[in-house]
PDB file of C-alpha atoms in Angstrom:
ATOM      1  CA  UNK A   1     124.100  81.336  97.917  1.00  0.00           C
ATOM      2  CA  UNK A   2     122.139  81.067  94.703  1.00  0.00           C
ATOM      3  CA  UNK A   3     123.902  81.664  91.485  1.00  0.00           C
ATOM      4  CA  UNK A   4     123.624  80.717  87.815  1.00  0.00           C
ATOM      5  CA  UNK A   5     126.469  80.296  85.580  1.00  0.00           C
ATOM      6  CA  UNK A   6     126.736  80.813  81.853  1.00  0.00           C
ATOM      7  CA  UNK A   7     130.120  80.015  80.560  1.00  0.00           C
ATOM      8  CA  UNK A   8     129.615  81.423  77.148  1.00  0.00           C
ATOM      9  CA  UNK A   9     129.970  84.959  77.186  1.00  0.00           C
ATOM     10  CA  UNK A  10     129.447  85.372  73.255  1.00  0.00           C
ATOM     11  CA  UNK A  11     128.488  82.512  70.925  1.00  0.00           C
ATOM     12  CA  UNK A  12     128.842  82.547  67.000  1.00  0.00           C
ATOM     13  CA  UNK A  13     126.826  79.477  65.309  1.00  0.00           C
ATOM     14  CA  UNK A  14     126.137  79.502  61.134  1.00  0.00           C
ATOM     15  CA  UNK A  15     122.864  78.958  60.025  1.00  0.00           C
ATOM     16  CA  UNK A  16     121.494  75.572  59.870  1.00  0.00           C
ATOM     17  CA  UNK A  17     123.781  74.365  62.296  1.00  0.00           C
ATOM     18  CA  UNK A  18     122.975  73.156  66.292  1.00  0.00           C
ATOM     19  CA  UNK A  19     123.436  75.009  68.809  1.00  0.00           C
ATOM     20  CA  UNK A  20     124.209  74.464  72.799  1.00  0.00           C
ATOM     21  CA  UNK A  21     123.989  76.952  75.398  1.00  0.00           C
ATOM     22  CA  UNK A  22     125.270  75.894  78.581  1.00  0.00           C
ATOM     23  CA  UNK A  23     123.839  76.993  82.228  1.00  0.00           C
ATOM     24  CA  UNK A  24     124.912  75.474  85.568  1.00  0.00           C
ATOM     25  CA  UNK A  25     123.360  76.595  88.916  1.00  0.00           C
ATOM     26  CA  UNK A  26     123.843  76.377  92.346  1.00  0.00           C
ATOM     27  CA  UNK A  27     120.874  76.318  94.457  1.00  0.00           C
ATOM     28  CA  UNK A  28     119.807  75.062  98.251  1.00  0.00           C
ATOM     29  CA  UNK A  29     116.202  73.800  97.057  1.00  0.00           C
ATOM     30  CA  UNK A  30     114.467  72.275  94.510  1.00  0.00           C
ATOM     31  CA  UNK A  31     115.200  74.578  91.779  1.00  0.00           C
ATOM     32  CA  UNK A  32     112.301  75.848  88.932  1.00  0.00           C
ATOM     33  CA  UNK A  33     115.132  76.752  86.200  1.00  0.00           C
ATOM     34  CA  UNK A  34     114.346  78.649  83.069  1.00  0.00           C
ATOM     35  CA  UNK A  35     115.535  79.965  79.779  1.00  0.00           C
ATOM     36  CA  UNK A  36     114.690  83.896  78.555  1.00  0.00           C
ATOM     37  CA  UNK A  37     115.899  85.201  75.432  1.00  0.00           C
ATOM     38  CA  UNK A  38     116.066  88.781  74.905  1.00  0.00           C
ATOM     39  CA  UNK A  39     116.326  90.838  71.736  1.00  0.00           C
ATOM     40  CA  UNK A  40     118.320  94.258  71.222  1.00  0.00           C
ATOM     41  CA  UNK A  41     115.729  96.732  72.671  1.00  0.00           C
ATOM     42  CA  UNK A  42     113.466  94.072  74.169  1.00  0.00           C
ATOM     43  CA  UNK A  43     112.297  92.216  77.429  1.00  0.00           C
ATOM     44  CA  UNK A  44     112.622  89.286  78.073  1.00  0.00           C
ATOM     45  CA  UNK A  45     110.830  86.422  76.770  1.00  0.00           C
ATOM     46  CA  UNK A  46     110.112  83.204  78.271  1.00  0.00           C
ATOM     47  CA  UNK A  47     111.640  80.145  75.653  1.00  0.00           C
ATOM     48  CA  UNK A  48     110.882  77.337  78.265  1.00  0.00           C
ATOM     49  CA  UNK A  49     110.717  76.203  82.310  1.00  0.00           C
ATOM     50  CA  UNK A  50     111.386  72.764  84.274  1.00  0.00           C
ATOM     51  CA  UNK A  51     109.141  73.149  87.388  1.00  0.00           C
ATOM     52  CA  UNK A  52     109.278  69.060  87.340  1.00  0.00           C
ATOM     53  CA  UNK A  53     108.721  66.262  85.756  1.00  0.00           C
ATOM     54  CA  UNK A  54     109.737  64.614  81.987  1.00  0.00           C
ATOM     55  CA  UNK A  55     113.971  66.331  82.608  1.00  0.00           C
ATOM     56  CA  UNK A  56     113.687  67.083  78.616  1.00  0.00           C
ATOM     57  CA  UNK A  57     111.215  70.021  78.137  1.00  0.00           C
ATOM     58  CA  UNK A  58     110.340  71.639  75.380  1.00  0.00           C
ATOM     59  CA  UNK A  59     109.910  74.847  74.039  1.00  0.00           C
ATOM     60  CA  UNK A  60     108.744  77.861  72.054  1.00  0.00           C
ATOM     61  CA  UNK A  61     110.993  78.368  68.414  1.00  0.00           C
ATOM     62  CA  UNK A  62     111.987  74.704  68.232  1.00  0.00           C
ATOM     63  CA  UNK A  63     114.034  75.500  71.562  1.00  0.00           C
ATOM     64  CA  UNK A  64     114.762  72.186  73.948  1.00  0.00           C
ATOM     65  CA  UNK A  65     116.599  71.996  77.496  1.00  0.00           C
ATOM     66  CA  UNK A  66     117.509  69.245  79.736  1.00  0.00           C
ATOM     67  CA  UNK A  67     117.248  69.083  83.412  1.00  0.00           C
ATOM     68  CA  UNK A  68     120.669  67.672  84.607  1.00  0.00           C
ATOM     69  CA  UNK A  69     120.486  67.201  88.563  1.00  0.00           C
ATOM     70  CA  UNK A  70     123.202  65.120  89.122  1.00  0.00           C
ATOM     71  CA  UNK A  71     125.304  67.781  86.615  1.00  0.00           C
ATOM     72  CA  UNK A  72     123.462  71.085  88.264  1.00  0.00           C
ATOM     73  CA  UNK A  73     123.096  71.923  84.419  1.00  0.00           C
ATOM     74  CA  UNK A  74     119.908  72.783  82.488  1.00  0.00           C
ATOM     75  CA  UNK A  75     121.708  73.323  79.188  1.00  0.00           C
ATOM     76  CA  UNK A  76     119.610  74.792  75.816  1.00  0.00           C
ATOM     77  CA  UNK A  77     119.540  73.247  72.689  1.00  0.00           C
ATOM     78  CA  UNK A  78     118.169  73.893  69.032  1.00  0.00           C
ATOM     79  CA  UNK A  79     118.702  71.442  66.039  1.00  0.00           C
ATOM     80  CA  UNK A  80     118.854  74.052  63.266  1.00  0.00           C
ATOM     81  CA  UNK A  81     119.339  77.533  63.798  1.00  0.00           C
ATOM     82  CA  UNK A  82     117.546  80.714  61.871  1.00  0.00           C
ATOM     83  CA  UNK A  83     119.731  83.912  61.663  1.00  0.00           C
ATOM     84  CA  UNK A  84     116.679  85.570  63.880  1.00  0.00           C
ATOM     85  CA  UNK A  85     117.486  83.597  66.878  1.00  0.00           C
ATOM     86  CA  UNK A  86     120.655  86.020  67.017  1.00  0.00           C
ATOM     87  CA  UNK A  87     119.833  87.224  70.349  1.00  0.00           C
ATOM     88  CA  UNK A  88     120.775  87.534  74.275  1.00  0.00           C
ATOM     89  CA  UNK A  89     119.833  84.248  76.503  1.00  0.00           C
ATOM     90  CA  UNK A  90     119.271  83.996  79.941  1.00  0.00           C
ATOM     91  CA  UNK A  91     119.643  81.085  82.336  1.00  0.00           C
ATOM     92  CA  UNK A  92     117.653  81.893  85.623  1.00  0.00           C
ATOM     93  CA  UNK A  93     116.482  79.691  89.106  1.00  0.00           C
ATOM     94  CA  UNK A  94     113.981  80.004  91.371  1.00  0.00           C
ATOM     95  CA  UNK A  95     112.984  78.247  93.855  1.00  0.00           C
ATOM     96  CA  UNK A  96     110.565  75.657  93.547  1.00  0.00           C
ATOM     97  CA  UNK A  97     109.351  74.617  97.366  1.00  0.00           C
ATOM     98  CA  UNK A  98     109.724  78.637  98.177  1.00  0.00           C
ATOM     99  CA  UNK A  99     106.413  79.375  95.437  1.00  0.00           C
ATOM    100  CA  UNK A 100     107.012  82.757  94.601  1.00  0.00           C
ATOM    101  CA  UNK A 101     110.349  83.535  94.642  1.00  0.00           C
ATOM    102  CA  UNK A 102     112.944  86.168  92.836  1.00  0.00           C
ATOM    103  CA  UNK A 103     114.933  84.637  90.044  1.00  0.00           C
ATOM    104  CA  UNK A 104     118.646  84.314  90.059  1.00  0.00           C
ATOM    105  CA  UNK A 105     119.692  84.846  86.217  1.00  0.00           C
ATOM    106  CA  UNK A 106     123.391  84.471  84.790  1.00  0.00           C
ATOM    107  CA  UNK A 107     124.829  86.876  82.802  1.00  0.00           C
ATOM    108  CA  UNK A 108     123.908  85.973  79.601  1.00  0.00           C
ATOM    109  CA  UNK A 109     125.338  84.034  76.466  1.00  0.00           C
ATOM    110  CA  UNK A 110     125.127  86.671  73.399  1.00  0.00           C
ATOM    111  CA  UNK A 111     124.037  84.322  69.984  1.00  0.00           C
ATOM    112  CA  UNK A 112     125.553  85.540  67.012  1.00  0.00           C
ATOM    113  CA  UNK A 113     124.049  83.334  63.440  1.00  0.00           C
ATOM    114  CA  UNK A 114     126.393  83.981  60.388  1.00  0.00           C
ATOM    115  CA  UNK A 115     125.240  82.927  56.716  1.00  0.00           C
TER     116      UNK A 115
ATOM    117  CA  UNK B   1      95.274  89.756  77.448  1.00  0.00           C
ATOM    118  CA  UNK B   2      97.812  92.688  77.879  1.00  0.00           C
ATOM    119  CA  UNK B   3     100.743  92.215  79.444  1.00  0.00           C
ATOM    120  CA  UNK B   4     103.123  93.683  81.681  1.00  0.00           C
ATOM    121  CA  UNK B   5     103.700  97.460  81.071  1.00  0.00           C
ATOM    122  CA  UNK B   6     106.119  99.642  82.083  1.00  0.00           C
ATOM    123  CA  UNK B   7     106.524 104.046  81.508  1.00  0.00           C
ATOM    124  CA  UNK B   8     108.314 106.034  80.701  1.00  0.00           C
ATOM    125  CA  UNK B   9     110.131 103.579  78.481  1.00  0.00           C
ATOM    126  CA  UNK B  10     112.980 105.619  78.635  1.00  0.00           C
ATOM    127  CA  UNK B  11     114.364 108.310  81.391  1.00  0.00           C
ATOM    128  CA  UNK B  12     116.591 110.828  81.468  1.00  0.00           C
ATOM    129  CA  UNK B  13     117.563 112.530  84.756  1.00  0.00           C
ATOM    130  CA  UNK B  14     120.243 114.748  86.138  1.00  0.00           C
ATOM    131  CA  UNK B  15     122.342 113.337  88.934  1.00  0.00           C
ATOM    132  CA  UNK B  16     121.001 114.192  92.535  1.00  0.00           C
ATOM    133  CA  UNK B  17     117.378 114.170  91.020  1.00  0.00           C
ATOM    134  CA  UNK B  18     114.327 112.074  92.301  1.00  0.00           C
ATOM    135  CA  UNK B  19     112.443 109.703  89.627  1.00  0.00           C
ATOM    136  CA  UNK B  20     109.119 107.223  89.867  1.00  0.00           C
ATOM    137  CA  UNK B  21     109.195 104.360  87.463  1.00  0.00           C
ATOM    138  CA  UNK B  22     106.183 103.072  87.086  1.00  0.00           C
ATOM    139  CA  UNK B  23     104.825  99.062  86.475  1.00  0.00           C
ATOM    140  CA  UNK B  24     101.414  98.018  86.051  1.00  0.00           C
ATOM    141  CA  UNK B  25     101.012  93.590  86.533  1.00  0.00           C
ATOM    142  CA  UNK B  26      99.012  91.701  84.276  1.00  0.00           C
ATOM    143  CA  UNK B  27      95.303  91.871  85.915  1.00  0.00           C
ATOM    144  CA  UNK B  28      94.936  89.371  88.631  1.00  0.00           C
ATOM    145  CA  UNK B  29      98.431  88.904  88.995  1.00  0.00           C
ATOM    146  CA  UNK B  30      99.402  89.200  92.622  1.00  0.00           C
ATOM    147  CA  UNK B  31     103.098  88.764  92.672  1.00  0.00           C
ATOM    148  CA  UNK B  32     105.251  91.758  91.537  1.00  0.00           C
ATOM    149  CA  UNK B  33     109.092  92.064  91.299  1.00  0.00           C
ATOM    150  CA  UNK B  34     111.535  94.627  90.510  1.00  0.00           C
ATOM    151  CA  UNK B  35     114.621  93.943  88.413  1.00  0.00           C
ATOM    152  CA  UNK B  36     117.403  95.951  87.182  1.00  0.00           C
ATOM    153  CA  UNK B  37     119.706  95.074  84.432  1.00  0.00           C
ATOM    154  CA  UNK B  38     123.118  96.627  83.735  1.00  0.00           C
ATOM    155  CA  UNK B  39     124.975  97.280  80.817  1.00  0.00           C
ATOM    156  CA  UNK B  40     125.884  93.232  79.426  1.00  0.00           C
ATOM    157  CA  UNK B  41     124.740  91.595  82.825  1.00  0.00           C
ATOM    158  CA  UNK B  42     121.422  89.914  83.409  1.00  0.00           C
ATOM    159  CA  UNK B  43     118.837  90.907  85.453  1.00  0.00           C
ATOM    160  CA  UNK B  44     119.143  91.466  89.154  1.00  0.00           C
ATOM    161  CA  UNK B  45     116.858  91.479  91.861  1.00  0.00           C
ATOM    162  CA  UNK B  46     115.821  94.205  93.462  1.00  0.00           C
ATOM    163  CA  UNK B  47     112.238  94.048  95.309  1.00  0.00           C
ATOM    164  CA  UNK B  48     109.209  91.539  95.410  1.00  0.00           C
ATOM    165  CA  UNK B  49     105.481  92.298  96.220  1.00  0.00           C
ATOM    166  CA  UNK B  50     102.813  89.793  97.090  1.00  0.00           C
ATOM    167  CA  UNK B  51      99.838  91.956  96.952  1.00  0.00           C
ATOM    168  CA  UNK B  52      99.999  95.323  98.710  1.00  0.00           C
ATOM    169  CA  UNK B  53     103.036  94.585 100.885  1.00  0.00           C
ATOM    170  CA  UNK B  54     106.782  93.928 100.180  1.00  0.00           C
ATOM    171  CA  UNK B  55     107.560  90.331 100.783  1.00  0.00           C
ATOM    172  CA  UNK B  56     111.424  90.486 100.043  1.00  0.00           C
ATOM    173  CA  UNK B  57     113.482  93.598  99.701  1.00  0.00           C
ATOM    174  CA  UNK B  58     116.867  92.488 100.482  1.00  0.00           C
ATOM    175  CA  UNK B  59     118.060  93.468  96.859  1.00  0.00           C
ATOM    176  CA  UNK B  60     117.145  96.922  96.989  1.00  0.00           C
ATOM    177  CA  UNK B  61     120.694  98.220  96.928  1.00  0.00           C
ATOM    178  CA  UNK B  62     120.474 101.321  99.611  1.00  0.00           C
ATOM    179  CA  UNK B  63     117.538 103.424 101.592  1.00  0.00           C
ATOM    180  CA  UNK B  64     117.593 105.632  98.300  1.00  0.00           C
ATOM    181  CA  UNK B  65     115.942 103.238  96.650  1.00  0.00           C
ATOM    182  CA  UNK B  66     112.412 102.413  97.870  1.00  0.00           C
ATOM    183  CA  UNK B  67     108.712 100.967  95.866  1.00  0.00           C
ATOM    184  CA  UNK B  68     105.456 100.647  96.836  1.00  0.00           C
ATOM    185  CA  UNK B  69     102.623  99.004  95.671  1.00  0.00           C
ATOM    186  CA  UNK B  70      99.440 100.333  97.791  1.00  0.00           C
ATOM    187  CA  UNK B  71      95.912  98.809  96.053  1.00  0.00           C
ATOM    188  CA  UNK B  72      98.289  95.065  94.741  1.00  0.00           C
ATOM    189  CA  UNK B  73      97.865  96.334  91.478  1.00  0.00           C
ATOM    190  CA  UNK B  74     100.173  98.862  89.942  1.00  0.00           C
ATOM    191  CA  UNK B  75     103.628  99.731  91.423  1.00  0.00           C
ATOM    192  CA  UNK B  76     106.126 102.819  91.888  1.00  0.00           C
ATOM    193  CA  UNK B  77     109.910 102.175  91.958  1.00  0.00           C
ATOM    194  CA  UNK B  78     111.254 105.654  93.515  1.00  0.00           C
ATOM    195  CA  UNK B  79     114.671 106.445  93.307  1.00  0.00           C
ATOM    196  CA  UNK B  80     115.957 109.546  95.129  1.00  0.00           C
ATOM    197  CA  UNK B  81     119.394 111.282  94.903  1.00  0.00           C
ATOM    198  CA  UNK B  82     119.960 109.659  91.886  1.00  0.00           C
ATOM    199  CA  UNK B  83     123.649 108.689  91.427  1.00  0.00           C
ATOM    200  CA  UNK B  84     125.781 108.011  87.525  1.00  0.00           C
ATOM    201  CA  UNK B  85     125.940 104.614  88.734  1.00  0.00           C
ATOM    202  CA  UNK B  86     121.670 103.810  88.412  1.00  0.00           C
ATOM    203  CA  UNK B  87     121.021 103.700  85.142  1.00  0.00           C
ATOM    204  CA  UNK B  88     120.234 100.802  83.975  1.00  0.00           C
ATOM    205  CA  UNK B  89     117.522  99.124  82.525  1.00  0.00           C
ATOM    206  CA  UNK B  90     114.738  98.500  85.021  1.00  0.00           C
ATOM    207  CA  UNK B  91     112.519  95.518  84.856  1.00  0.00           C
ATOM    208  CA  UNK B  92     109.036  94.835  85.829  1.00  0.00           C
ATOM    209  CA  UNK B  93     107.368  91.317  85.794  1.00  0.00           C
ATOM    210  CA  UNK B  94     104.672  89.624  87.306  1.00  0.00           C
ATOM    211  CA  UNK B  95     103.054  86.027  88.079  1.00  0.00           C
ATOM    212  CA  UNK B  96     100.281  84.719  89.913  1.00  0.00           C
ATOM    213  CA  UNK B  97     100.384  84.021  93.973  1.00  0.00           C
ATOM    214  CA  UNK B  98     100.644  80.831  96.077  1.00  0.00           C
ATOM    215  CA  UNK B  99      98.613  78.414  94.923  1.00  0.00           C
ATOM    216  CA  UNK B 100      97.029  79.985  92.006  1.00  0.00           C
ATOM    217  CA  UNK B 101      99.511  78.309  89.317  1.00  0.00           C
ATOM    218  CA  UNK B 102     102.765  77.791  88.191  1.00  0.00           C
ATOM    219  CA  UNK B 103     105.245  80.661  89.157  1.00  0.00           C
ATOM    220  CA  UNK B 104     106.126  81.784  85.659  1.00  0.00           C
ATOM    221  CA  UNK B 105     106.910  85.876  85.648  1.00  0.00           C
ATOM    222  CA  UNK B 106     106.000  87.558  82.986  1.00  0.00           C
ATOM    223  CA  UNK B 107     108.363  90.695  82.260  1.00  0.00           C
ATOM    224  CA  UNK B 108     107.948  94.174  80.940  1.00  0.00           C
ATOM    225  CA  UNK B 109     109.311  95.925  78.334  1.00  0.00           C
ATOM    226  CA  UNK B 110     111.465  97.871  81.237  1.00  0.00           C
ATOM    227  CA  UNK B 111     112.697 101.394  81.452  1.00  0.00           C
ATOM    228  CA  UNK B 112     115.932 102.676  80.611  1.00  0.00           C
ATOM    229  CA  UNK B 113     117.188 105.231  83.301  1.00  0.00           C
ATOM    230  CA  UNK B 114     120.036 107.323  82.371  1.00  0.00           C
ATOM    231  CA  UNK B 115     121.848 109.498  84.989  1.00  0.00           C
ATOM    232  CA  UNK B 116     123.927 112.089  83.837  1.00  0.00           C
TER     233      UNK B 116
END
């Protein structure tokens, strides 16, 4: 079955510094894997997607992720982060050969930014 | 171009009652899905439309829950016999069909459904 993982239930970064946040997936296909970030009171909004391709794609708000198929891992990344990234993020898969399909998301890594 | 939108933003219902949530797609969008999020959990599938019919509805939890979609444009979540255990926030997004694009959906602001 199709499932994402997000190990980090709660993340706490200061400003300025990097910042990882780690997905893994499990998926039969070719996956189409993306990143969502969500504010309190919000929807969802789309940071960046791997359909294929250059494995290191880039994103809105300085966001990056890399494509890891030998790891299952499509891990987030920012060099420097701003106290308003402090926000929900969402790891999700769908399937790439299937067109339109329903994403799988993870739970969610909550991004905390202290001074 | 306007987006995904979603009323009543919020809901509040009695337990046993019957409630529509409404979605309407960004124009010309023909794929449709349904999405509910729980208290600190991420979205989950619930329903998917490709035009005017339902292409997957194997997350639709039980026969209370049912959606329809009849002109591929706008589309009704109904809930009936509403139970403490629905509310949640429910999602709307939509992207474009087979071979009109990439598959990106594009979500709604949702609607928070509380059962008391």
């Amino acid at each position: 079955a199709q499932s994402v993982t997000q190990p980090d239930i709660h993340i706490t970064v200061s400003e300025g510094a990097s910042l990882e946040l780690r997905c893994n997936y499990s998926y039969g296909a070719t996956p189409y894997l993306f990143w969502y970030v969500q504010s309190p009171g919000q929807g969802l909004q789309l940071l960046l997607k791997y359909f294929s391709g250059d494995t290191l794609v880039q994103g809105i708000k300085g966001f990056e992720a890399e494509f890891k198929r030998s790891q299952s891992s499509f891990n987030l990344r920012k060099p420097s982060v701003h106290w308003s990234d402090a926000a929900e993020y969402f790891c999700a898969v769908g399937g790439a050969n299937s067109g339109n399909t329903p994403l799988v998301f993870g739970k969610g890594t909550r991004l905390s930014v202290i001074a | 171009g306007a987006g995904v939108s979603q009323t009543p933003s919020n809901k509040v219902t009695e337990k046993g009652k019957y409630v529509e949530l409404r979605c309407d797609p960004i124009s010309g969008h023909t794929a449709l899905y349904w999405y509910r999020q729980s208290l600190g959990q991420g979205p989950e599938f619930l329903i998917y439309f490709q035009g005017t019919g339902a292409a997957d509805d194997s997350g639709l939890p039980n026969d209370r829950f049912f959606a329809v979609r009849p002109e591929g444009s706008v589309s009704t979540l109904k809930i009936q016999r509403t139970e403490r255990g629905d509310s949640a926030v429910y999602l709307c997004a939509s992207s474009q069909g087979p071979g009109q694009g990439d598959y990106e959906q594009y979500f709604g602001p949702g609607t928070r459904l509380t059962v008391t």
